[in-house]
Coordinates of C-alpha atoms and ligand atoms in Angstrom, one line a residue:
M1 CA -2.9 67.4 40.8
S2 CA 0.6 67.1 39.6
R3 CA 1.6 65.5 36.3
P4 CA 2.8 61.9 37.1
E5 CA 5.1 60.3 34.9
V6 CA 4.3 59.3 31.4
G7 CA 4.0 55.4 31.1
I8 CA 2.1 52.5 32.3
E9 CA 3.1 50.4 35.4
P10 CA 2.1 46.8 35.2
G11 CA -1.4 46.0 35.7
Q12 CA -2.1 49.7 34.8
R13 CA -4.8 50.9 32.5
I14 CA -5.0 54.3 32.5
A15 CA -2.2 56.2 31.5
I16 CA -1.2 60.1 31.2
L17 CA -1.3 61.2 27.3
S18 CA 1.6 62.6 26.0
A19 CA 2.0 66.1 25.4
A20 CA 1.5 65.8 21.6
V21 CA -1.6 64.0 21.7
A22 CA -3.2 66.2 24.5
D23 CA -2.7 69.2 22.7
G24 CA -4.4 67.7 19.8
I25 CA -7.7 67.4 21.6
A26 CA -10.2 70.2 22.0
A27 CA -9.6 71.7 25.4
G28 CA -11.5 74.1 27.3
E29 CA -14.2 74.5 30.1
V30 CA -15.6 71.1 30.9
V31 CA -17.6 71.5 34.1
D32 CA -19.6 74.7 34.0
R33 CA -22.6 73.6 35.8
P34 CA -23.8 70.6 38.0
A35 CA -25.5 69.3 35.1
A36 CA -22.2 68.8 33.7
V37 CA -20.7 66.9 36.3
V38 CA -23.5 64.4 36.4
K39 CA -23.0 64.0 32.5
E40 CA -19.3 63.3 32.8
L41 CA -19.8 60.7 35.6
A42 CA -22.9 59.1 33.9
E43 CA -20.6 58.8 30.7
N44 CA -17.8 57.4 32.3
A45 CA -20.4 55.0 34.1
I46 CA -21.9 54.2 30.6
D47 CA -18.2 53.5 29.1
A48 CA -17.4 51.3 31.8
G49 CA -20.4 48.8 30.7
A50 CA -22.4 49.4 33.6
A51 CA -26.1 47.7 33.5
R52 CA -27.3 50.2 36.1
I53 CA -26.4 53.8 36.9
D54 CA -28.1 55.5 40.2
V55 CA -27.5 59.4 40.3
R56 CA -28.5 61.4 43.4
V57 CA -28.2 64.9 43.6
E58 CA -28.9 67.6 46.6
A59 CA -29.2 71.0 46.8
A60 CA -29.4 71.4 43.1
G61 CA -26.1 69.6 42.8
Q62 CA -23.9 71.9 45.1
G63 CA -24.7 69.7 48.3
L64 CA -24.2 66.3 46.3
I65 CA -23.8 64.8 43.5
E66 CA -23.2 60.8 43.5
V67 CA -23.0 58.5 40.5
V68 CA -23.1 55.1 41.4
D69 CA -22.6 52.2 38.6
D70 CA -21.9 48.5 38.5
G71 CA -19.5 48.9 35.5
H72 CA -15.8 47.3 35.2
G73 CA -14.4 49.3 38.0
I74 CA -11.1 51.0 38.6
R75 CA -8.1 48.9 39.8
P76 CA -6.4 50.4 42.7
V77 CA -3.1 51.2 40.8
D78 CA -5.4 53.4 38.5
L79 CA -8.0 54.9 40.8
P80 CA -5.6 58.0 41.7
V81 CA -4.2 58.4 38.0
A82 CA -7.8 58.7 37.1
F83 CA -7.9 62.2 38.5
A84 CA -4.9 63.7 36.7
R85 CA -5.0 65.7 33.6
H86 CA -5.3 63.8 30.4
A87 CA -5.4 60.5 32.2
T88 CA -7.3 58.2 30.1
S89 CA -7.7 54.4 29.4
K90 CA -9.7 55.3 26.2
L91 CA -7.4 56.6 24.0
R92 CA -3.3 56.2 23.4
A93 CA -3.0 58.2 20.3
L94 CA -4.6 60.7 17.9
D95 CA -5.4 58.4 15.6
D96 CA -7.5 56.1 17.9
L97 CA -9.9 59.1 17.6
R98 CA -11.0 57.8 14.2
S99 CA -12.2 54.4 15.7
I100 CA -13.2 55.7 19.0
R101 CA -16.7 54.2 20.3
T102 CA -16.5 55.5 24.1
L103 CA -18.1 58.6 25.3
G104 CA -14.8 59.8 26.8
F105 CA -11.4 60.3 25.2
R106 CA -9.9 63.5 26.7
G107 CA -8.8 62.3 30.0
E108 CA -10.1 65.5 31.4
A109 CA -13.7 65.3 33.0
L110 CA -12.2 63.6 36.5
A111 CA -9.5 65.9 36.8
S112 CA -11.7 69.0 36.0
I113 CA -14.4 68.0 38.6
A114 CA -11.9 67.2 41.4
A115 CA -10.2 70.3 40.8
V116 CA -13.5 72.3 41.6
A117 CA -15.0 70.1 44.4
E118 CA -14.4 67.6 47.4
V119 CA -14.5 64.3 45.4
E120 CA -14.7 61.0 46.8
A121 CA -13.9 57.8 44.5
V122 CA -14.6 54.1 45.6
S123 CA -14.3 51.4 43.1
R124 CA -13.5 47.8 42.9
S125 CA -12.5 46.2 39.6
R126 CA -14.5 43.3 37.9
D127 CA -11.2 41.6 37.5
G128 CA -10.8 40.7 41.0
G129 CA -8.8 42.3 43.9
G130 CA -10.2 44.5 46.6
G131 CA -11.8 47.8 46.7
F132 CA -10.2 51.2 46.8
R133 CA -11.2 54.5 48.0
V134 CA -9.7 58.0 47.2
R135 CA -10.4 61.5 48.4
I136 CA -9.2 64.4 46.4
H137 CA -10.3 68.4 47.6
G138 CA -9.8 71.0 45.1
G139 CA -7.5 69.0 43.2
E140 CA -5.5 67.9 46.4
L141 CA -5.1 64.0 47.0
L142 CA -5.9 63.7 50.6
T143 CA -6.2 59.9 50.8
A144 CA -6.0 56.5 49.2
E145 CA -6.7 53.6 51.0
P146 CA -8.3 50.1 50.6
A147 CA -12.2 49.9 51.0
G148 CA -14.9 47.4 51.0
C149 CA -17.5 47.9 48.5
S150 CA -18.9 45.9 45.6
A151 CA -17.8 45.8 42.1
G152 CA -18.3 48.8 40.2
T153 CA -17.7 52.7 41.3
R154 CA -19.2 55.4 43.0
L155 CA -18.0 58.8 42.8
T156 CA -19.3 61.5 45.2
V157 CA -19.0 65.2 44.4
E158 CA -19.8 67.6 47.2
R159 CA -19.3 71.5 47.9
L160 CA -19.3 72.0 43.9
F161 CA -17.4 75.2 42.9
F162 CA -16.4 75.9 46.5
N163 CA -13.2 77.7 45.4
T164 CA -14.4 79.2 42.2
P165 CA -17.1 81.9 43.5
A166 CA -17.4 83.2 39.9
R167 CA -19.0 79.9 38.8
L168 CA -21.2 79.8 41.9
K169 CA -22.3 83.3 40.7
F170 CA -23.5 81.9 37.2
L171 CA -25.7 79.1 38.3
K172 CA -29.2 79.5 37.9
Q173 CA -32.1 78.9 40.4
P174 CA -31.9 75.4 42.0
A175 CA -35.3 74.6 40.3
T176 CA -33.5 75.2 37.0
E177 CA -30.3 73.7 37.8
N178 CA -32.5 70.6 38.8
A179 CA -34.6 70.6 35.7
V180 CA -31.1 70.6 33.5
I181 CA -30.0 67.7 35.5
S182 CA -33.4 65.9 34.7
R183 CA -33.3 66.5 31.1
L184 CA -29.9 65.4 30.7
V185 CA -30.4 61.9 32.7
G186 CA -33.7 61.5 30.7
E187 CA -31.8 61.9 27.6
L188 CA -28.8 59.8 28.5
A189 CA -31.5 57.1 29.6
L190 CA -33.1 57.3 26.3
G191 CA -29.9 56.9 24.5
N192 CA -28.9 54.1 26.3
P193 CA -32.1 51.7 26.6
T194 CA -30.1 48.4 28.0
I195 CA -28.9 50.6 31.1
A196 CA -31.1 51.1 34.1
F197 CA -30.9 54.5 35.2
S198 CA -32.4 56.0 38.1
L199 CA -32.1 60.0 39.6
E200 CA -33.2 60.9 42.8
V201 CA -33.2 64.8 43.6
D202 CA -33.6 65.8 47.3
G203 CA -34.9 62.2 48.4
R204 CA -37.3 62.2 45.3
R205 CA -37.2 59.7 42.7
V206 CA -37.6 61.6 39.6
I207 CA -36.5 59.1 36.8
E208 CA -36.4 55.0 36.8
T209 CA -36.0 53.2 33.6
P210 CA -36.2 49.7 33.1
G211 CA -32.8 48.8 31.2
I212 CA -34.1 46.0 29.5
G213 CA -33.0 47.4 26.1
D214 CA -36.6 48.6 24.7
L215 CA -36.7 52.2 23.8
R216 CA -40.4 52.5 23.9
A217 CA -40.3 51.5 27.4
T218 CA -37.5 53.8 28.4
F219 CA -39.2 56.5 26.4
A220 CA -42.6 55.6 28.9
A221 CA -40.4 55.8 31.6
V222 CA -39.0 59.3 31.0
Y223 CA -42.4 60.7 29.4
D224 CA -45.5 58.8 30.0
S225 CA -46.8 55.5 28.7
E226 CA -49.2 57.3 26.7
T227 CA -46.8 59.2 24.8
A228 CA -44.8 56.3 24.3
T229 CA -47.3 54.1 22.6
A230 CA -48.3 56.8 20.4
M231 CA -44.7 57.3 19.1
L232 CA -43.6 55.8 15.7
A233 CA -41.0 53.6 15.2
V234 CA -38.0 54.6 12.7
D235 CA -36.2 51.4 11.9
E236 CA -33.6 51.8 9.0
S237 CA -30.4 50.6 8.7
S238 CA -28.3 53.9 9.8
V239 CA -31.1 55.6 11.6
R240 CA -33.2 54.1 14.6
G241 CA -35.6 55.3 17.3
L242 CA -38.9 57.0 17.6
I243 CA -40.5 60.2 16.3
S244 CA -43.9 61.6 17.3
P245 CA -46.8 61.3 14.8
P246 CA -47.6 64.8 13.7
A247 CA -50.7 65.4 16.1
L248 CA -48.1 65.2 18.9
H249 CA -46.1 68.1 19.6
R250 CA -44.4 70.4 22.0
G251 CA -43.8 74.5 21.9
T252 CA -40.1 73.9 21.7
R253 CA -37.2 71.7 20.3
D254 CA -36.2 70.4 23.6
H255 CA -37.5 67.2 23.0
V256 CA -35.5 66.3 19.9
V257 CA -32.7 64.1 21.0
V258 CA -30.3 63.3 18.2
L259 CA -27.5 60.6 19.0
V260 CA -24.7 59.9 16.8
N261 CA -23.2 56.2 17.6
G262 CA -25.0 56.9 21.1
R263 CA -23.5 60.0 21.6
R264 CA -26.0 62.9 22.5
I265 CA -25.1 65.9 20.2
Q266 CA -26.7 69.3 19.5
H267 CA -26.7 69.5 15.9
R268 CA -28.9 72.4 14.4
N269 CA -28.9 71.0 10.8
L270 CA -29.6 67.3 11.6
V271 CA -32.7 68.7 13.9
F272 CA -33.5 70.7 10.7
A273 CA -33.6 67.1 8.8
I274 CA -36.0 65.7 11.2
E275 CA -38.3 68.7 11.0
Q276 CA -38.3 69.1 7.3
A277 CA -39.9 65.2 7.2
Y278 CA -42.9 67.1 9.1
R279 CA -43.4 69.6 6.5
G280 CA -47.1 70.3 5.8
L281 CA -47.9 68.1 8.8
R282 CA -46.7 70.5 11.4
E283 CA -48.1 73.8 12.7
P284 CA -45.5 76.7 12.7
D285 CA -43.8 77.0 16.1
R286 CA -44.7 73.7 17.3
F287 CA -41.8 70.6 17.4
P288 CA -41.8 66.9 17.2
L289 CA -40.5 64.6 20.0
A290 CA -37.9 62.3 18.6
V291 CA -35.1 60.1 20.2
L292 CA -33.0 59.4 16.8
N293 CA -29.8 57.3 16.9
V294 CA -27.7 57.9 13.8
L295 CA -25.1 55.1 13.2
V296 CA -22.2 56.4 11.2
D297 CA -18.5 54.6 10.7
P298 CA -16.5 56.3 13.6
A299 CA -14.1 57.2 10.9
E300 CA -16.6 59.3 9.0
V301 CA -17.4 61.7 12.1
D302 CA -15.0 64.0 14.0
V303 CA -16.1 63.9 17.8
N304 CA -13.0 66.2 18.8
V305 CA -14.4 69.3 17.9
H306 CA -15.4 71.2 21.1
P307 CA -14.3 70.3 24.9
T308 CA -17.7 69.3 25.8
K309 CA -18.0 66.7 23.1
R310 CA -21.4 67.9 22.2
E311 CA -20.6 68.8 18.8
V312 CA -19.4 66.7 15.9
R313 CA -18.3 67.3 12.4
F314 CA -19.4 64.8 9.5
R315 CA -17.4 64.1 6.6
N316 CA -20.3 63.8 4.7
E317 CA -23.1 65.7 6.3
G318 CA -25.2 65.8 3.2
A319 CA -25.7 62.0 3.3
V320 CA -26.2 62.0 7.1
F321 CA -28.9 64.8 6.6
A322 CA -30.7 62.9 3.8
A323 CA -30.8 59.5 5.6
L324 CA -32.0 61.1 8.7
E325 CA -34.9 63.0 6.6
R326 CA -35.7 60.1 4.5
A327 CA -36.1 57.8 7.9
C328 CA -38.4 59.8 9.7
Y329 CA -40.1 60.8 6.3
R330 CA -40.7 57.1 5.9
A331 CA -42.0 56.3 9.7
L332 CA -44.5 59.5 9.3
R333 CA -46.0 57.9 6.0
Q334 CA -46.8 54.7 7.6
S335 CA -50.0 55.8 8.3
P336 CA -52.2 52.8 9.5
L337 CA -55.1 51.5 7.6
Y338 CA -58.3 51.8 9.8
E339 CA -60.9 48.8 10.2
L340 CA -64.0 48.7 12.3
Q341 CA -63.2 46.2 14.8
A342 CA -64.7 44.9 18.1
S343 CA -63.5 47.1 21.2
A344 CA -61.8 45.1 23.6
G345 CA -64.1 44.7 26.6
G346 CA -67.6 45.8 25.4
P347 CA -70.4 45.3 22.8
L348 CA -69.0 48.5 20.9
L349 CA -67.2 48.9 17.6
E350 CA -64.2 51.0 17.1
L351 CA -61.9 51.9 14.4
R352 CA -58.6 50.4 15.0
E353 CA -55.6 49.7 13.1
T354 CA -55.2 46.8 10.9
A355 CA -52.5 45.3 8.4
I356 CA -54.8 43.7 5.8
V357 CA -52.7 41.7 3.5
S358 CA -54.6 40.8 0.7
S359 CA -54.0 37.8 -2.0
A360 CA -54.1 40.0 -4.9
P361 CA -54.8 43.7 -5.6
V362 CA -57.8 44.9 -7.4
T363 CA -56.6 44.8 -10.9
S364 CA -55.0 41.4 -11.7
H365 CA -52.4 42.8 -13.6
P366 CA -49.1 42.2 -11.9
P367 CA -47.3 45.2 -10.7
P368 CA -45.0 47.1 -13.7
Q369 CA -41.4 45.9 -13.6
G370 CA -39.2 47.9 -11.7
E371 CA -42.3 48.7 -9.4
K372 CA -41.1 49.0 -5.7
G373 CA -41.5 46.1 -3.1
L374 CA -45.1 45.8 -2.2
D375 CA -44.2 45.3 1.3
G376 CA -46.4 47.7 3.3
P377 CA -50.1 46.6 4.3
R378 CA -52.1 46.0 0.5
L379 CA -55.5 47.0 -0.1
P380 CA -57.8 43.9 -0.5
P381 CA -59.3 43.3 -4.1
L382 CA -61.9 46.3 -4.7
T383 CA -65.0 46.3 -6.8
Y384 CA -66.3 50.0 -7.4
V385 CA -69.9 50.5 -6.5
G386 CA -70.2 54.4 -6.6
Q387 CA -69.4 57.7 -5.3
L388 CA -71.0 59.4 -2.1
L389 CA -71.3 63.0 -1.3
N390 CA -69.1 63.8 -3.8
G391 CA -66.1 62.8 -1.6
Y392 CA -66.0 59.3 -0.7
L393 CA -65.9 56.4 -3.3
V394 CA -67.5 53.1 -2.1
A395 CA -66.3 49.7 -3.0
E396 CA -66.9 45.9 -2.3
A397 CA -64.0 43.6 -1.0
P398 CA -64.7 40.1 0.0
D399 CA -66.6 40.3 3.1
A400 CA -66.2 44.0 3.6
V401 CA -67.4 47.5 2.5
V402 CA -64.6 50.0 1.7
L403 CA -64.7 53.5 1.6
I404 CA -62.0 55.6 0.1
D405 CA -61.4 59.4 0.4
Q406 CA -60.9 60.1 -3.4
H407 CA -58.8 63.1 -2.7
A408 CA -56.4 61.4 -0.2
A409 CA -56.2 58.5 -2.7
H410 CA -55.7 60.6 -5.9
E411 CA -52.9 62.5 -4.1
R412 CA -51.2 59.1 -3.3
V413 CA -51.4 58.1 -6.9
L414 CA -50.0 61.3 -8.2
F415 CA -47.3 61.5 -5.5
D416 CA -45.8 58.3 -6.5
R417 CA -45.9 58.9 -10.2
I418 CA -44.4 62.4 -9.9
L419 CA -41.7 61.2 -7.6
Q420 CA -40.8 58.5 -9.8
R421 CA -40.5 60.7 -12.6
L422 CA -38.4 63.3 -10.5
E423 CA -36.0 60.5 -9.1
G424 CA -35.5 59.4 -12.5
G425 CA -34.7 63.1 -13.8
E426 CA -37.8 62.5 -16.5
P427 CA -39.7 65.4 -16.2
A428 CA -42.9 65.4 -17.8
S429 CA -44.7 68.7 -18.7
Q430 CA -47.5 69.4 -20.8
L431 CA -47.9 72.6 -22.9
L432 CA -50.6 75.0 -21.9
L433 CA -53.4 75.7 -24.3
I434 CA -52.9 79.4 -23.7
P435 CA -49.7 80.8 -22.1
H436 CA -50.3 82.2 -18.4
D437 CA -48.8 85.3 -17.4
L438 CA -48.0 85.7 -13.9
D439 CA -47.0 88.6 -11.6
L440 CA -44.5 87.9 -9.1
T441 CA -43.0 89.3 -6.1
P442 CA -39.3 90.3 -6.1
A443 CA -38.0 87.3 -4.3
Q444 CA -40.6 85.2 -6.3
L445 CA -39.0 86.4 -9.4
A446 CA -35.4 86.1 -8.3
A447 CA -36.1 82.6 -7.3
F448 CA -37.5 81.8 -10.6
Q449 CA -34.4 82.9 -12.4
Q450 CA -32.1 81.1 -10.0
Q451 CA -34.2 77.9 -9.9
A452 CA -34.8 77.6 -13.6
S453 CA -33.3 74.2 -13.9
W454 CA -34.8 73.0 -10.9
L455 CA -38.6 74.3 -12.0
Q456 CA -37.9 72.6 -15.5
V457 CA -37.1 69.2 -13.8
L458 CA -40.5 69.9 -12.1
G459 CA -42.3 70.4 -15.4
F460 CA -42.4 74.1 -15.2
E461 CA -41.3 76.2 -18.3
G462 CA -41.5 80.0 -19.1
E463 CA -39.6 83.2 -19.5
L464 CA -39.6 86.9 -18.3
F465 CA -42.2 89.1 -19.6
G466 CA -41.9 92.5 -18.2
P467 CA -40.4 93.6 -14.9
H468 CA -42.5 91.8 -12.5
T469 CA -44.2 89.1 -15.0
I470 CA -43.3 86.0 -16.2
R471 CA -44.9 83.8 -19.1
L472 CA -45.4 80.4 -18.4
R473 CA -45.6 78.0 -21.2
A474 CA -45.4 74.6 -19.9
A475 CA -46.4 72.9 -16.4
P476 CA -46.2 69.5 -15.3
S477 CA -48.4 66.9 -16.8
D478 CA -51.4 65.8 -14.7
M479 CA -51.8 69.2 -13.2
P480 CA -55.3 70.8 -14.1
E481 CA -54.4 74.1 -15.9
G482 CA -56.6 76.1 -13.4
R483 CA -54.4 75.4 -10.9
V484 CA -51.1 75.9 -12.5
Q485 CA -50.8 79.4 -11.2
R486 CA -51.4 78.8 -7.6
V487 CA -48.8 75.9 -7.3
L488 CA -46.2 78.0 -9.0
D489 CA -46.8 80.8 -6.5
L490 CA -46.4 78.4 -3.6
I491 CA -43.3 76.5 -4.9
L492 CA -41.5 80.0 -5.9
T493 CA -42.3 81.5 -2.4
D494 CA -41.1 78.2 -0.8
L495 CA -37.6 78.4 -3.2
A496 CA -37.1 81.9 -2.1
G497 CA -33.8 81.7 -0.3
D498 CA -33.2 78.4 -0.9
R499 CA -30.0 76.8 -2.7
T500 CA -30.7 73.1 -2.3
P501 CA -34.6 72.9 -3.5
D502 CA -33.4 69.2 -4.6
R503 CA -33.4 68.1 -1.2
R504 CA -37.0 68.9 -1.0
L505 CA -37.9 66.4 -3.7
R506 CA -40.5 64.4 -2.0
E507 CA -42.3 67.7 -0.5
T508 CA -42.4 69.3 -3.5
A509 CA -43.7 66.3 -5.2
A510 CA -46.4 66.1 -2.6
L511 CA -47.2 69.9 -3.1
I512 CA -48.0 69.0 -6.8
A513 CA -49.8 65.8 -6.1
C514 CA -52.0 67.9 -3.5
H515 CA -52.9 70.4 -6.0
S516 CA -53.2 68.2 -9.0
A517 CA -55.4 65.8 -7.3
V518 CA -59.2 65.4 -7.5
R519 CA -60.8 67.4 -5.0
F520 CA -63.1 66.5 -2.1
G521 CA -66.3 67.8 -3.4
D522 CA -65.7 67.1 -7.3
A523 CA -67.9 64.7 -8.8
M524 CA -66.4 61.7 -10.3
S525 CA -67.3 59.4 -13.2
P526 CA -67.2 55.8 -12.8
E527 CA -64.5 55.2 -15.3
A528 CA -62.3 58.0 -13.3
A529 CA -63.2 56.4 -10.0
R530 CA -62.3 52.7 -11.3
Q531 CA -59.1 53.7 -12.7
L532 CA -58.4 55.6 -9.4
L533 CA -58.6 52.5 -7.3
S534 CA -56.7 50.4 -9.8
S535 CA -54.0 52.7 -9.8
L536 CA -54.2 53.2 -5.9
A537 CA -53.7 49.5 -5.4
L538 CA -50.6 49.5 -7.3
T539 CA -48.8 51.9 -5.2
A540 CA -46.3 51.1 -2.9
E541 CA -48.1 52.7 -0.1
P542 CA -51.8 52.7 -0.9
I543 CA -53.4 53.3 2.6
S544 CA -52.0 56.6 3.2
C545 CA -51.8 60.2 1.1
P546 CA -48.3 61.6 1.2
H547 CA -49.2 63.5 4.1
G548 CA -49.5 60.7 6.4
R549 CA -53.6 60.6 6.3
P550 CA -55.1 57.4 5.6
T551 CA -56.9 56.7 2.2
T552 CA -58.9 53.8 3.1
L553 CA -61.5 52.7 5.6
I554 CA -62.6 49.1 6.0
L555 CA -65.7 48.1 7.4
P556 CA -65.8 44.1 7.7
D557 CA -69.3 42.5 7.1
D558 CA -69.0 40.7 10.2
Q559 CA -68.7 43.5 12.2
L560 CA -71.4 45.4 10.3
R561 CA -73.9 42.3 11.3
R562 CA -72.9 42.9 14.9
L563 CA -73.9 46.5 14.7
F564 CA -77.1 45.2 12.8
K565 CA -77.7 42.9 15.7
R566 CA -77.9 40.0 13.0
P567 CA -77.6 36.8 14.6
Ligands
LIG601 N1 -17.3 54.8 36.5 C1 -16.0 54.7 35.9 N2 -15.7 53.3 35.8 C2 -14.8 52.9 35.4 N3 -13.7 53.3 35.1 C3 -13.6 54.6 35.1 C4 -14.9 55.3 35.9 N4 -15.0 56.7 35.8 C5 -13.7 57.0 35.3 N5 -13.0 55.8 34.9 C6 -11.7 55.7 34.3 O1 -10.7 57.1 34.6 C7 -10.4 57.6 33.3 C8 -10.3 59.1 33.5 O2 -12.1 59.5 33.3 P1 -12.2 61.0 32.8 O3 -13.4 60.8 32.9 O4 -11.6 62.0 33.4 O5 -11.5 60.6 31.2 P2 -11.9 60.0 30.2 O6 -13.7 59.5 30.5 O7 -11.0 59.1 29.6 O8 -12.2 61.4 29.0 P3 -13.3 62.3 29.2 O9 -12.6 63.4 29.6 O10 -13.4 62.5 27.6 O11 -14.1 62.2 29.8 C9 -10.9 56.8 32.4 O12 -10.5 56.8 31.0 C10 -11.5 55.3 32.9 O13 -10.4 54.5 32.7
LIG602 MG1 -15.2 60.6 31.2

């Protein structure tokens, strides 16, 4: 469309950006396939404060794309202008980008769509006044007239790409284009649980979300309720959402949805941050499901990087990466405490999650000063009874028999201790009785030399002793000497090629803890077992090991009585 005069008429909200501002905005291809049209129209509806967005698609988007919303609408004076290039109500000066909260800001989308299709827009503003309709074909404004309609906006796009045969040629099979559209609408719905979305493809309802502000309910509508129930909540000040427990995974990364201030973005590094939290919990080539909204001060993130607005740049990406990884890590470690409970409807007993909060931990000592807040599920007071099958510790709690996985429990105790030391920068190492000579691969050797200071933080000390050999003199304290070589071998393999090992503090602590802990199958002396139980009760998260597996199983007396059919 021709460029109308710069400036705003009375009552007009949408204005054409000045050339200087327009030139400062990342420009380029906006609409390359039907899903891009759906995205732009739905994002406009979200920006308009809609509570309901209904999307209808026919013939894979080439027949029809219709988006109806109940948002604030567009005034008659604004409606024709909305289709001009650089026409927007969301931004006036480039500086506004620093505080932008809307998904749109370029004033490009409607113009780009109207240039390559036959478009009709009908809208009525919530401010009052009547409805209005415009029709634009291939960028030409054909009609602009009053029209009866309810408050909100309906955009209809037909014969998409009719005048750009090249783009038509690049479209994939209808089933593929439909799948891309479904995925897109699903992601928009997950990013906006307060909005009720529906998607109809060739007359078939594909998505319908409740829009009641509940992410899990939205997730159930987009996926299924079983998957939604299994998802773990991530609820930190700057990261909110759902991630799958380790046992739930998919074969592609397509189910990881990262949003920044509600905007769906593509960001390989942030997806990697999420995957990092699953280290040791995940099979290779299997990927988690996640919907995570990262909340960042708009001034800290640049959204004006790419024409499709899918990429962003952070002022401090490291901090965002760390916050995301930490939030997922915490959510994954909230493994439940299991208890034998009566099943809902029948006489059977089943293991269910519980959140037992005991009055006092097993030792009557208060937690040492500076110990982290004890806010997770706590263990009841335990009296040690004995060891079974060289793997389980048995303890008595008030009115319950308690079984503890000795390896998982010891891992938890060591992990907390090691992490505290690493975070506090106080390595604790033990001199080895006899120095160990280790043969390394060239990559491991390089890692050993490049990461010497990090290895020292962990407690490993040694030097080169031949072209492929190092002589190790000290290892982390708490680590049985017989396991030192194996652990260093694993750490060096891990380190090869990694320039930022300190990002993996927790994973490294978990690895050292796992290899230092008493094994499942080792006999334990009563003193050692008692010591372990008291140390476990003092940890911040006694109910799970660092890999998220439970440490403890509670068999309450009343349930055991039922099982033995005692009156
Ligand atoms: N569904 C809608 N409800 C209310 N206003 C709308 C709607 N769709 C578009 N508009 C108005 O039309 C203007 C132009 O929309 P358009 O999508 O072209 O640009 P934008 O959203 O401002 O920026 P972007 O190109 O980044 O999407 C918007 O700024 C908004 O004022
Ligand atoms: Mg827009």
